[in-house]
Short mmCIF file of C-alpha atoms and ligand atoms in Angstrom, two decimals:
data_model
loop_
_atom_site.label_atom_id
_atom_site.label_comp_id
_atom_site.label_asym_id
_atom_site.label_seq_id
_atom_site.Cartn_x
_atom_site.Cartn_y
_atom_site.Cartn_z
CA MET A 1 0.00 0.00 0.00
CA ARG A 2 1.07 3.55 -0.69
CA PHE A 3 0.60 6.67 1.46
CA ASP A 4 1.19 10.21 0.18
CA ILE A 5 1.17 12.99 2.76
CA LEU A 6 0.86 16.61 1.72
CA THR A 7 2.16 18.99 4.41
CA ILE A 8 4.22 22.13 4.99
CA PHE A 9 6.37 20.11 7.44
CA PRO A 10 7.28 16.87 5.62
CA GLU A 11 10.35 16.36 7.84
CA SER A 12 8.16 16.23 10.95
CA LEU A 13 6.85 12.76 10.02
CA ASP A 14 10.13 11.23 8.94
CA GLY A 15 11.24 9.78 12.29
CA LEU A 16 7.99 8.30 13.47
CA LEU A 17 7.20 6.66 10.13
CA SER A 18 10.68 5.12 9.75
CA VAL A 19 10.82 3.01 12.91
CA GLY A 20 9.40 -0.25 14.19
CA VAL A 21 6.83 -2.26 12.27
CA ILE A 22 6.18 0.58 9.79
CA GLY A 23 9.89 1.09 9.12
CA GLN A 24 10.40 -2.63 8.54
CA ALA A 25 7.39 -2.85 6.23
CA ARG A 26 8.79 0.06 4.20
CA ASP A 27 12.19 -1.63 3.94
CA ALA A 28 10.51 -4.88 2.88
CA GLY A 29 8.48 -3.08 0.20
CA HIS A 30 5.03 -3.75 1.74
CA LEU A 31 4.50 -0.03 2.30
CA ARG A 32 5.51 3.08 0.46
CA ILE A 33 5.26 6.43 2.24
CA HIS A 34 5.90 9.65 0.34
CA LEU A 35 6.13 12.96 2.19
CA HIS A 36 5.38 15.93 -0.06
CA ASP A 37 6.21 19.56 0.69
CA LEU A 38 3.04 21.57 -0.02
CA ARG A 39 5.19 24.57 -0.99
CA GLU A 40 6.38 22.63 -4.06
CA PHE A 41 2.86 23.16 -5.43
CA THR A 42 2.76 26.94 -5.07
CA ASP A 43 3.32 29.14 -8.12
CA ASP A 44 4.69 32.35 -6.59
CA PRO A 45 8.32 33.17 -5.71
CA HIS A 46 7.54 33.34 -1.97
CA ARG A 47 5.84 29.92 -2.02
CA ILE A 48 2.89 31.25 -0.02
CA VAL A 49 0.41 28.70 1.29
CA ASP A 50 -1.86 30.88 3.46
CA ASP A 51 -3.84 34.11 3.36
CA ARG A 52 -6.23 36.19 5.46
CA PRO A 53 -9.76 34.88 6.03
CA TYR A 54 -12.66 36.34 4.06
CA GLY A 55 -15.06 37.99 6.49
CA GLY A 56 -12.25 38.87 8.91
CA GLY A 57 -11.22 37.18 12.13
CA ALA A 58 -8.04 35.99 13.74
CA GLY A 59 -5.44 33.75 12.12
CA MET A 60 -4.65 32.67 8.60
CA VAL A 61 -6.37 30.21 6.27
CA MET A 62 -4.54 27.78 4.00
CA LYS A 63 -5.04 28.44 0.30
CA VAL A 64 -6.86 25.79 -1.72
CA GLU A 65 -4.73 25.91 -4.92
CA PRO A 66 -1.49 24.29 -3.62
CA PHE A 67 -3.49 21.40 -2.18
CA VAL A 68 -5.44 20.81 -5.39
CA ARG A 69 -2.32 21.00 -7.55
CA GLY A 70 -0.62 18.60 -5.14
CA ILE A 71 -3.52 16.12 -5.23
CA GLU A 72 -3.61 16.20 -9.03
CA ALA A 73 0.14 15.69 -9.35
CA ILE A 74 0.25 12.85 -6.81
CA ARG A 75 -2.84 11.06 -8.22
CA GLY A 76 -0.99 10.62 -11.51
CA ASP A 77 1.47 8.32 -9.71
CA CYS A 78 -1.12 6.36 -7.72
CA GLY A 79 -3.21 3.28 -8.40
CA PRO A 80 -6.89 3.70 -9.43
CA ASN A 81 -8.08 2.62 -6.00
CA THR A 82 -6.72 5.65 -4.11
CA ARG A 83 -8.69 7.87 -1.70
CA THR A 84 -7.94 11.48 -0.85
CA VAL A 85 -8.55 12.22 2.82
CA LEU A 86 -8.46 15.54 4.64
CA LEU A 87 -7.37 15.50 8.28
CA SER A 88 -9.66 17.95 10.01
CA SER A 89 -11.02 18.79 13.44
CA GLN A 90 -14.39 19.07 11.70
CA GLY A 91 -14.38 15.64 10.07
CA ARG A 92 -16.25 12.51 11.05
CA LEU A 93 -14.43 10.38 13.62
CA PHE A 94 -11.73 8.07 12.18
CA GLN A 95 -12.20 4.54 13.55
CA GLN A 96 -10.68 1.06 13.38
CA ARG A 97 -13.21 0.02 10.73
CA ASP A 98 -11.91 2.80 8.44
CA ALA A 99 -8.36 1.53 8.96
CA LYS A 100 -9.54 -1.97 8.03
CA GLN A 101 -11.34 -0.80 4.87
CA TRP A 102 -8.60 1.56 3.73
CA ALA A 103 -5.94 -1.14 4.15
CA ALA A 104 -7.47 -2.78 1.05
CA LEU A 105 -6.89 0.31 -1.12
CA ASP A 106 -3.97 0.97 -3.47
CA GLY A 107 -3.29 4.12 -1.54
CA LEU A 108 -4.30 7.11 0.56
CA ILE A 109 -3.46 10.75 -0.10
CA LEU A 110 -3.55 12.58 3.25
CA LEU A 111 -3.88 16.35 3.46
CA CYS A 112 -2.57 18.16 6.54
CA GLY A 113 -3.91 21.59 7.45
CA ARG A 114 -2.26 24.21 9.67
CA TYR A 115 -3.26 27.62 11.06
CA GLU A 116 -7.07 28.00 11.07
CA GLY A 117 -7.51 25.17 8.59
CA ILE A 118 -7.94 25.00 4.79
CA ASP A 119 -10.23 27.02 2.49
CA GLU A 120 -13.53 25.08 2.62
CA ARG A 121 -13.60 24.64 -1.18
CA ILE A 122 -11.12 21.78 -0.62
CA VAL A 123 -14.11 19.51 0.18
CA GLU A 124 -14.92 19.39 -3.56
CA PHE A 125 -11.55 17.69 -4.21
CA ILE A 126 -11.47 15.04 -1.49
CA ASP A 127 -13.22 11.71 -0.80
CA ASP A 128 -13.36 11.96 2.97
CA GLU A 129 -12.81 14.39 5.87
CA VAL A 130 -11.80 12.74 9.15
CA SER A 131 -10.90 13.77 12.68
CA ILE A 132 -8.90 11.68 15.15
CA GLY A 133 -10.86 12.98 18.14
CA ASP A 134 -12.77 15.85 19.68
CA TYR A 135 -9.87 18.20 20.31
CA VAL A 136 -7.99 20.71 18.18
CA LEU A 137 -4.37 20.08 17.14
CA THR A 138 -2.02 22.70 15.72
CA GLY A 139 -1.73 20.75 12.47
CA GLY A 140 -2.82 17.65 10.60
CA GLU A 141 0.60 15.92 10.69
CA ALA A 142 0.10 14.08 13.98
CA ALA A 143 -3.36 13.01 12.78
CA ALA A 144 -1.92 11.78 9.45
CA ALA A 145 0.62 9.72 11.38
CA VAL A 146 -2.27 8.20 13.36
CA VAL A 147 -4.11 7.25 10.15
CA VAL A 148 -0.96 5.77 8.58
CA GLU A 149 -0.13 3.78 11.74
CA ALA A 150 -3.64 2.38 12.12
CA THR A 151 -4.17 1.61 8.42
CA ALA A 152 -0.70 0.21 7.74
CA ARG A 153 -1.10 -2.11 10.72
CA MET A 154 -4.14 -3.69 9.01
CA THR A 155 -2.27 -4.26 5.73
CA PRO A 156 -1.33 -7.95 5.45
CA GLY A 157 2.41 -8.46 5.73
CA VAL A 158 2.97 -5.37 7.90
CA VAL A 159 2.39 -6.84 11.34
CA GLY A 160 4.46 -10.05 11.29
CA LYS A 161 1.95 -12.36 12.88
CA TYR A 162 -1.46 -11.31 11.61
CA ASP A 163 -2.92 -13.08 14.63
CA SER A 164 -1.81 -10.27 16.87
CA VAL A 165 -4.03 -7.86 14.92
CA GLU A 166 -7.05 -10.12 15.33
CA SER A 167 -6.79 -10.18 19.12
CA ASP A 168 -6.41 -6.38 19.32
CA SER A 169 -8.91 -3.93 20.72
CA PHE A 170 -11.78 -2.88 18.38
CA TYR A 171 -11.02 -5.66 15.90
CA GLY A 172 -13.81 -8.20 16.31
CA LYS A 173 -17.49 -7.72 15.48
CA ASP A 174 -18.22 -6.93 19.13
CA GLY A 175 -15.65 -4.12 19.08
CA ARG A 176 -14.47 -4.71 22.64
CA LEU A 177 -10.98 -3.98 24.01
CA GLY A 178 -8.21 -6.58 23.88
CA ALA A 179 -7.37 -8.69 26.93
CA PRO A 180 -4.74 -7.46 29.44
CA GLN A 181 -1.27 -8.95 28.81
CA TYR A 182 1.57 -9.95 31.13
CA THR A 183 5.19 -11.00 30.72
CA ARG A 184 8.00 -12.10 33.05
CA PRO A 185 8.80 -11.85 35.94
CA PRO A 186 5.91 -13.86 37.44
CA VAL A 187 6.00 -11.66 40.58
CA PHE A 188 6.90 -7.96 40.60
CA ARG A 189 6.81 -6.06 43.91
CA GLY A 190 4.32 -8.55 45.23
CA LEU A 191 2.10 -8.33 42.12
CA GLU A 192 1.50 -11.76 40.64
CA VAL A 193 0.71 -12.71 37.06
CA PRO A 194 -2.78 -14.34 37.12
CA GLU A 195 -2.43 -18.03 37.80
CA THR A 196 -4.58 -19.13 34.84
CA LEU A 197 -2.18 -17.52 32.37
CA GLN A 198 0.64 -19.61 33.82
CA SER A 199 -1.38 -22.84 33.80
CA GLY A 200 -0.68 -23.87 30.20
CA ASP A 201 -4.35 -24.85 29.81
CA HIS A 202 -5.25 -23.14 26.53
CA ALA A 203 -9.02 -23.50 26.82
CA LYS A 204 -8.96 -21.98 30.31
CA ILE A 205 -6.61 -19.22 29.18
CA GLU A 206 -8.90 -18.36 26.27
CA ALA A 207 -11.98 -18.15 28.54
CA TYR A 208 -10.07 -16.11 31.13
CA ARG A 209 -8.87 -13.63 28.50
CA GLU A 210 -12.37 -13.23 27.07
CA ALA A 211 -13.78 -12.50 30.54
CA GLU A 212 -10.96 -10.07 31.44
CA ALA A 213 -11.34 -8.26 28.11
CA TRP A 214 -15.02 -7.65 28.81
CA LYS A 215 -14.26 -6.50 32.38
CA LYS A 216 -11.71 -4.01 31.14
CA THR A 217 -14.11 -2.77 28.46
CA ALA A 218 -16.83 -2.29 31.07
CA ARG A 219 -14.43 -0.40 33.34
CA ASN A 220 -12.69 1.86 30.78
CA ARG A 221 -15.05 2.00 27.79
CA PRO A 222 -18.64 1.16 28.81
CA ASP A 223 -19.73 3.10 25.71
CA LEU A 224 -18.43 0.23 23.53
CA ILE A 225 -20.68 -2.39 25.06
CA GLY A 226 -23.72 -3.21 22.99
CA LEU A 227 -22.30 -1.57 19.86
CA ASN A 228 -22.11 -3.59 16.62
CA VAL A 229 -23.10 -6.74 18.42
CA GLU A 230 -24.85 -9.27 16.23
CA GLY A 231 -27.37 -11.64 17.79
CA THR A 232 -27.60 -9.91 21.16
CA ASP A 233 -30.04 -7.51 22.70
CA ALA A 234 -28.17 -4.45 21.35
CA ASP A 235 -31.45 -3.14 19.93
CA GLY A 236 -33.17 -3.38 23.25
N1 LIG B 301 -10.09 26.33 12.95
C1 LIG B 301 -10.25 24.90 13.02
C2 LIG B 301 -9.04 24.25 13.67
C3 LIG B 301 -7.82 24.24 12.78
S1 LIG B 301 -6.50 23.33 13.45
C4 LIG B 301 -11.53 24.58 13.81
O1 LIG B 301 -12.08 25.48 14.42
O2 LIG B 301 -12.02 23.44 13.80
C5 LIG B 301 -5.39 23.24 12.10
C6 LIG B 301 -5.29 21.91 11.36
O3 LIG B 301 -4.96 20.88 12.27
C7 LIG B 301 -6.56 21.45 10.67
O4 LIG B 301 -6.67 22.01 9.39
C8 LIG B 301 -6.38 19.94 10.61
O5 LIG B 301 -5.64 19.55 9.47
C9 LIG B 301 -5.55 19.65 11.84
N2 LIG B 301 -6.35 19.13 12.97
C10 LIG B 301 -6.65 19.79 14.12
N3 LIG B 301 -7.38 19.02 14.94
C11 LIG B 301 -7.54 17.82 14.33
C12 LIG B 301 -8.21 16.61 14.67
N4 LIG B 301 -8.86 16.47 15.83
N5 LIG B 301 -8.16 15.59 13.78
C13 LIG B 301 -7.52 15.72 12.59
N6 LIG B 301 -6.87 16.85 12.22
C14 LIG B 301 -6.87 17.89 13.06
#
């Protein structure tokens, strides 16, 4: 899969998207990530990407033309099954199911805003507008990294053992959290690893994990319970 990120700070994403599972997948050729400097798509000597807002008000607004030129240039290099997505505090909430669906695409073109955001006419040139949560960031770069991390992780071949994706939080049809995990030592400052996990009895371990996962979901994310559940009383 291929990701193209259009930003005024391409260097800001370099480190994060070169390490760990993502870095390895890039080296192995499973993923391609291209960071594009938005200023390359300006047509004035000062490479200006922002201007004052119509109607007045504080702050600057990003101009629409560099983004549209960028999208059109990048699309020429992408497969037919590519989506253009704007990272925006005003978008619909990005979720695991989007990551799962997008992982089947040829590619994603991700647009990062700054300042007060992008001229609204950009919505005519994109396929989707997503937010990573109900808070305002200073720019779309951190959000683009979130989308790349989540989507790349769902691309076969990226996470070594695909199994580990299937037992993750939000993955299954019930959308619950994953089970709590432990590793050695068996006792740390008097805190013991649950006995069942050390028993070697796989059926018992499976049942224990299922129960603990639901307990943790109820404690930390009660809002997830009853969502997307097939064959239960989710509809009352
Ligand atoms: N004036 C806007 C905020 C702009 S923040 C408003 O009132 O909603 C500047 C840029 O940061 C945005 O263009 C967007 O690309 C990015 N951004 C901020 N918060 C975000 C969020 N929750 N999710 C995704 N991108 C976000």
